[in-house]
C-alpha positions as semicolon CSV with decimal commas, in nm:
position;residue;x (nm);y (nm);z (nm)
1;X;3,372;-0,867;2,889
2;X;2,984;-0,711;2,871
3;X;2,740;-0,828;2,668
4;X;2,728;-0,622;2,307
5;X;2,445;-0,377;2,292
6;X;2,305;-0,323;1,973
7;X;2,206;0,011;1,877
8;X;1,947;0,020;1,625
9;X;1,854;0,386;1,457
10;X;1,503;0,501;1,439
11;X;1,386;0,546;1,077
12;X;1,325;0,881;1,023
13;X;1,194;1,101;0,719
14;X;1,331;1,450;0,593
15;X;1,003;1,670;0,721
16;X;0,724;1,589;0,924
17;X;0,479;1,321;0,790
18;X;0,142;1,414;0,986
19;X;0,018;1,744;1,013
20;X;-0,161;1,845;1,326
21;X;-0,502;1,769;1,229
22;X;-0,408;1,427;1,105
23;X;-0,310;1,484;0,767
24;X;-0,098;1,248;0,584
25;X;0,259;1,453;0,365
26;X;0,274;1,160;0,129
27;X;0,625;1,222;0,012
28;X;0,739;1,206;0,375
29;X;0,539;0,909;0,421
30;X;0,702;0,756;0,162
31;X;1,068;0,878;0,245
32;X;0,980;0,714;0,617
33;X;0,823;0,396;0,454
34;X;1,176;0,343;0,229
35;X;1,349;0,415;0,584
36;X;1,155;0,158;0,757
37;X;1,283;-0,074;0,473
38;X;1,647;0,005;0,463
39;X;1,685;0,002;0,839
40;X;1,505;-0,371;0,810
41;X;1,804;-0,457;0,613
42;X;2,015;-0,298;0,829
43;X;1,903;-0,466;1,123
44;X;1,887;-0,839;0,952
45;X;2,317;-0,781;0,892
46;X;2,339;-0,629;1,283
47;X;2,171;-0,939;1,376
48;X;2,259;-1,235;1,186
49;X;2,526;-1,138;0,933
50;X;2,243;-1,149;0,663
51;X;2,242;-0,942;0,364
52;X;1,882;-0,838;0,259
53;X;1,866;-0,514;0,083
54;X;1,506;-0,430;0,128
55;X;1,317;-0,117;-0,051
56;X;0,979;0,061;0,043
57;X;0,782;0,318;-0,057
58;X;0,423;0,378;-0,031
59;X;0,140;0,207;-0,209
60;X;-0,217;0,283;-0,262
61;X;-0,451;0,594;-0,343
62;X;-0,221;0,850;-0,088
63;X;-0,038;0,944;-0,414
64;X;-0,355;1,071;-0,568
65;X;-0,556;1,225;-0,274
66;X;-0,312;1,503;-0,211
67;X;-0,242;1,874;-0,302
68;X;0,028;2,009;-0,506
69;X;0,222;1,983;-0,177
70;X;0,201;1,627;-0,088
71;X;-0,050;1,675;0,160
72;X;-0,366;1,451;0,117
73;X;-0,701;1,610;0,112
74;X;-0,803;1,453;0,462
75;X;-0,705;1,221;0,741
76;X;-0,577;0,881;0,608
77;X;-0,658;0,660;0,879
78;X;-0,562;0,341;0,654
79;X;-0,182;0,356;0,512
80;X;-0,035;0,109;0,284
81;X;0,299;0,045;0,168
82;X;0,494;-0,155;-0,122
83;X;0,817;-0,353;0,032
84;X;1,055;-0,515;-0,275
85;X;1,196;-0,818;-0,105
86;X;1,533;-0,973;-0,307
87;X;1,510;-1,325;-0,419
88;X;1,753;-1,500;-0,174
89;X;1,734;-1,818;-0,177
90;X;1,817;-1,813;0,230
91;X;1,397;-1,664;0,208
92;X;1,289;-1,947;0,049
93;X;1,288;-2,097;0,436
94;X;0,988;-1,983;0,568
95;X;1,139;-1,909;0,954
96;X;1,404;-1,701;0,808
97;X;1,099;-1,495;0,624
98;X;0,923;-1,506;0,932
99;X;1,254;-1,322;1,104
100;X;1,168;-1,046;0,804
101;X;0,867;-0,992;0,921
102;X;0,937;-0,965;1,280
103;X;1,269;-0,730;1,268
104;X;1,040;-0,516;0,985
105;X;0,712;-0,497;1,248
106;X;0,924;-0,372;1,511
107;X;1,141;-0,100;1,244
108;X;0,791;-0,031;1,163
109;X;0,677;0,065;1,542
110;X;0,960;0,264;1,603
111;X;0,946;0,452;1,318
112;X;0,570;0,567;1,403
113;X;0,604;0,582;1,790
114;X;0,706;0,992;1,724
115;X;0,375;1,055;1,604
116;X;0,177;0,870;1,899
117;X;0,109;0,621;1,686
118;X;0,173;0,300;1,892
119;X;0,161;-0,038;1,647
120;X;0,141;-0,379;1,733
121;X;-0,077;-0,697;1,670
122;X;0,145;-0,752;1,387
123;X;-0,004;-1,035;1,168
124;X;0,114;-1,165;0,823
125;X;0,148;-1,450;0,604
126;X;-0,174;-1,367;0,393
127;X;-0,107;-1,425;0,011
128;X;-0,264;-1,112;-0,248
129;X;-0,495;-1,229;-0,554
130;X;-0,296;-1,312;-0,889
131;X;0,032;-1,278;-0,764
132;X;0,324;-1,557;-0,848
133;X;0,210;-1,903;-0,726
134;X;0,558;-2,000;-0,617
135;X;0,615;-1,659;-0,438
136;X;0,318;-1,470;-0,394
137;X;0,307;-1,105;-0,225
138;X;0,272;-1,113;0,151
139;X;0,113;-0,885;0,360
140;X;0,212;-0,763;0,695
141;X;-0,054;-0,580;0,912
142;X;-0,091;-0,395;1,227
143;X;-0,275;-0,156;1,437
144;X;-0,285;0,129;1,588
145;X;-0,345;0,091;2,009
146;X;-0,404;0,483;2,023
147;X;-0,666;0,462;1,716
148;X;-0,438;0,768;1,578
149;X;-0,505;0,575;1,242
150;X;-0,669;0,208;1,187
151;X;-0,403;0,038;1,046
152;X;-0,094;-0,029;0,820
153;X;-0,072;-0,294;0,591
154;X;0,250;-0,339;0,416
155;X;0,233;-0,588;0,060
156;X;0,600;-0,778;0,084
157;X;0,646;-0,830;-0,327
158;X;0,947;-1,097;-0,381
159;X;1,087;-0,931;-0,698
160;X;1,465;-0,834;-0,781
161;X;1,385;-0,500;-0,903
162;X;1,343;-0,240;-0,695
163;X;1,046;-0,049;-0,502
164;X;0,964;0,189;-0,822
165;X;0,944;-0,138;-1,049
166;X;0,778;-0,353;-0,769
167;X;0,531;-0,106;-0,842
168;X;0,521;-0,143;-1,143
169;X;0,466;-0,484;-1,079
170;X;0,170;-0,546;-0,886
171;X;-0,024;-0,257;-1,060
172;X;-0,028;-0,527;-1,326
173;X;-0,162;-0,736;-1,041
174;X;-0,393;-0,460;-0,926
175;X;-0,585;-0,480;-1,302
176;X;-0,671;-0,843;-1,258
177;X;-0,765;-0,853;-0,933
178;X;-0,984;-0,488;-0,991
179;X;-1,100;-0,691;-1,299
180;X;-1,328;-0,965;-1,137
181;X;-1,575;-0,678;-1,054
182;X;-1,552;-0,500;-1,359
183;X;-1,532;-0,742;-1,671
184;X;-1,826;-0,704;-1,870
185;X;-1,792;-1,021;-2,073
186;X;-1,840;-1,240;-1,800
187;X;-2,102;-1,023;-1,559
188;X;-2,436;-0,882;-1,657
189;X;-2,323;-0,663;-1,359
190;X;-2,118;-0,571;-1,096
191;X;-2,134;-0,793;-0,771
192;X;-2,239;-0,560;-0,463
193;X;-1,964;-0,549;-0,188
194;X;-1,999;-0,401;0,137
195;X;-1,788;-0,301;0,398
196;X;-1,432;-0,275;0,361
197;X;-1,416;-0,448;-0,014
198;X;-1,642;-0,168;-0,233
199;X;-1,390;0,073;-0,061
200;X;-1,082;-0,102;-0,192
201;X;-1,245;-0,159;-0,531
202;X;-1,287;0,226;-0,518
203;X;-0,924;0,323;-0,410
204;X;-0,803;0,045;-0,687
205;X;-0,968;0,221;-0,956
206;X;-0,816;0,570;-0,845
207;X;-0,483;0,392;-0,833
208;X;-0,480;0,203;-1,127
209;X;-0,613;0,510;-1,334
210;X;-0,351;0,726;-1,184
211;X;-0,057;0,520;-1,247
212;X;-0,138;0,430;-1,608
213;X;-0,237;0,778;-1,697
214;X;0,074;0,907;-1,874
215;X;-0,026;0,605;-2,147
216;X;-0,415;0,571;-2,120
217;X;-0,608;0,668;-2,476
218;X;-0,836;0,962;-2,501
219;X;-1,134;0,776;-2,477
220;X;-1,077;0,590;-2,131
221;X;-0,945;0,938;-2,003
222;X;-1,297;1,043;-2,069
223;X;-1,482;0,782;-1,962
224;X;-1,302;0,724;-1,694
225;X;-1,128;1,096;-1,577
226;X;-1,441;1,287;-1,432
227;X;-1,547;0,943;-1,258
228;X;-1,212;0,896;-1,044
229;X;-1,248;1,285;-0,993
230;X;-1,590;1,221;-0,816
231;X;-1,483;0,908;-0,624
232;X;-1,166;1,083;-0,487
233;X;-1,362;1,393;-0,397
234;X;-1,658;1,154;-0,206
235;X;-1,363;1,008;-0,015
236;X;-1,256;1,394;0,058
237;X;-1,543;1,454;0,191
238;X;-1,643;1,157;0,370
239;X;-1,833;0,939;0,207
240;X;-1,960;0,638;0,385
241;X;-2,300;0,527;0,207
242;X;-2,217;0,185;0,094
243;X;-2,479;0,261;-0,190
244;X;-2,299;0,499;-0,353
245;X;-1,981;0,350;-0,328
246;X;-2,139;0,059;-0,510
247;X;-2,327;0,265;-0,785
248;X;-1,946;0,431;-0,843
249;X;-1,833;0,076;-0,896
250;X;-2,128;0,045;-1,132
251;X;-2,017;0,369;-1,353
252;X;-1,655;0,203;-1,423
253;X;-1,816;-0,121;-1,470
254;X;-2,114;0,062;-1,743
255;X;-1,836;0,231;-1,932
256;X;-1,601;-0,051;-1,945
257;X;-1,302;0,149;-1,762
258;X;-1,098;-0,147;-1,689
259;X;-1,060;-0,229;-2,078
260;X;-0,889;0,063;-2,112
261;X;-0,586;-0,027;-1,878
């Protein structure tokens, strides 16, 4: 007898997820992100008879930076996504995570490979701020060898619910980690960050603003509306100037936004 082949499917989304000027369709993003996940899952049972039902969906500021047709202002060249991992106790073994990780990097390459976008260097096993001590999101990163984007980083949340309340989740995550630069009773003022970090404080704000909108009061949609307007229109457009980012972060600190999540 031959050896069995297995045949794994490409995940694939509905419509196309990058325009031709390097645009990012965020609701096809996130249909392909939720097929990178499922086809994980799918994969672990080919494999080794192991039944993981994984979820995905996107995560981050893509949701807020579009038009009304899911397109996002400009070129993402950073994308982020939310993974719900079950609580099986065969994950509690760190190899068996570690298989996860490696059968999701590799969904993750070939779902991305249509769009010249060629991942790899996939590194993971960092734990995110003020998540659960015992099992603590995960992140999985890797880049781009064309430089089509920078990176994706994926945030592997170990939670029985499913993608939509994952994110539910770790936006409650996202307000005390966002906090540390923000909280007014312990800082005369904001720290300065540079590179990388005063960006992410700025996308966190725009997130966590967005998602808790439906149930903010007046008053922080005030204080805080025409400020995440600016910052997501600066990102539009380009910004770069590590000063302004920093004197945006100031603003939310001076008017207290994060009280008002």
């Amino acid at each position: 007898m031959g050896t069995k082949v297995i045949r794994d499917k490409i995940p694939t989304a509905s419509g196309p997820v990058f325009t031709p000027d390097g645009r990012v369709n965020s609701l096809y993003l996130n249909e392909l992100l939720d097929s990178v996940a499922k086809e994980t899952s799918a994969r672990l049972y080919r494999r080794y008879r192991a039944e993981v039902p994984l979820t995905g969906g996107l995560w981050g500021g893509s949701w807020y930076f579009t038009d009304e047709c899911g397109y996002t202002r400009a070129r993402f060249r950073r994308l982020y996504s939310l993974v719900s991992v079950p609580q099986v106790q065969a994950l509690e073994d760190a190899d068996n995570y570690n298989i996860v990780f490696w059968q999701y990097s590799k969904a993750l390459a070939d779902a991305f490979a249509p769009y010249g976008i060629a991942l790899g260097e996939a590194e993971w096993g960092e734990s995110s701020p003020f998540s659960n001590r015992l099992r603590p999101t995960i992140s999985l990163q890797m880049w781009d060898a064309n430089k089509r984007i920078d990176f994706i980083r994926c945030f592997f949340s170990y939670n029985a619910a499913s993608w939509e309340e994952a994110y539910l989740y770790e936006t409650v995550r996202l307000v005390k980690q966002t906090k540390e630069a923000l909280d007014k009773e312990t800082l005369s003022a904001p720290p300065k960050m540079d590179g990388m970090a005063i960006r992410f404080q700025l996308q966190d704000i725009v997130i966590l603003y967005h998602t808790l909108e439906p149930v903010l009061s007046e008053q922080t949609k005030a204080a805080g509306g025409p400020l995440v307007e600016r910052i997501k229109t600066r990102f539009a457009q380009g910004m770069n100037d590590e000063e302004e980012m920093n004197a945006l972060n100031a603003q939310a600190f001076e008017c207290a936004l994060i009280y008002g999540y």
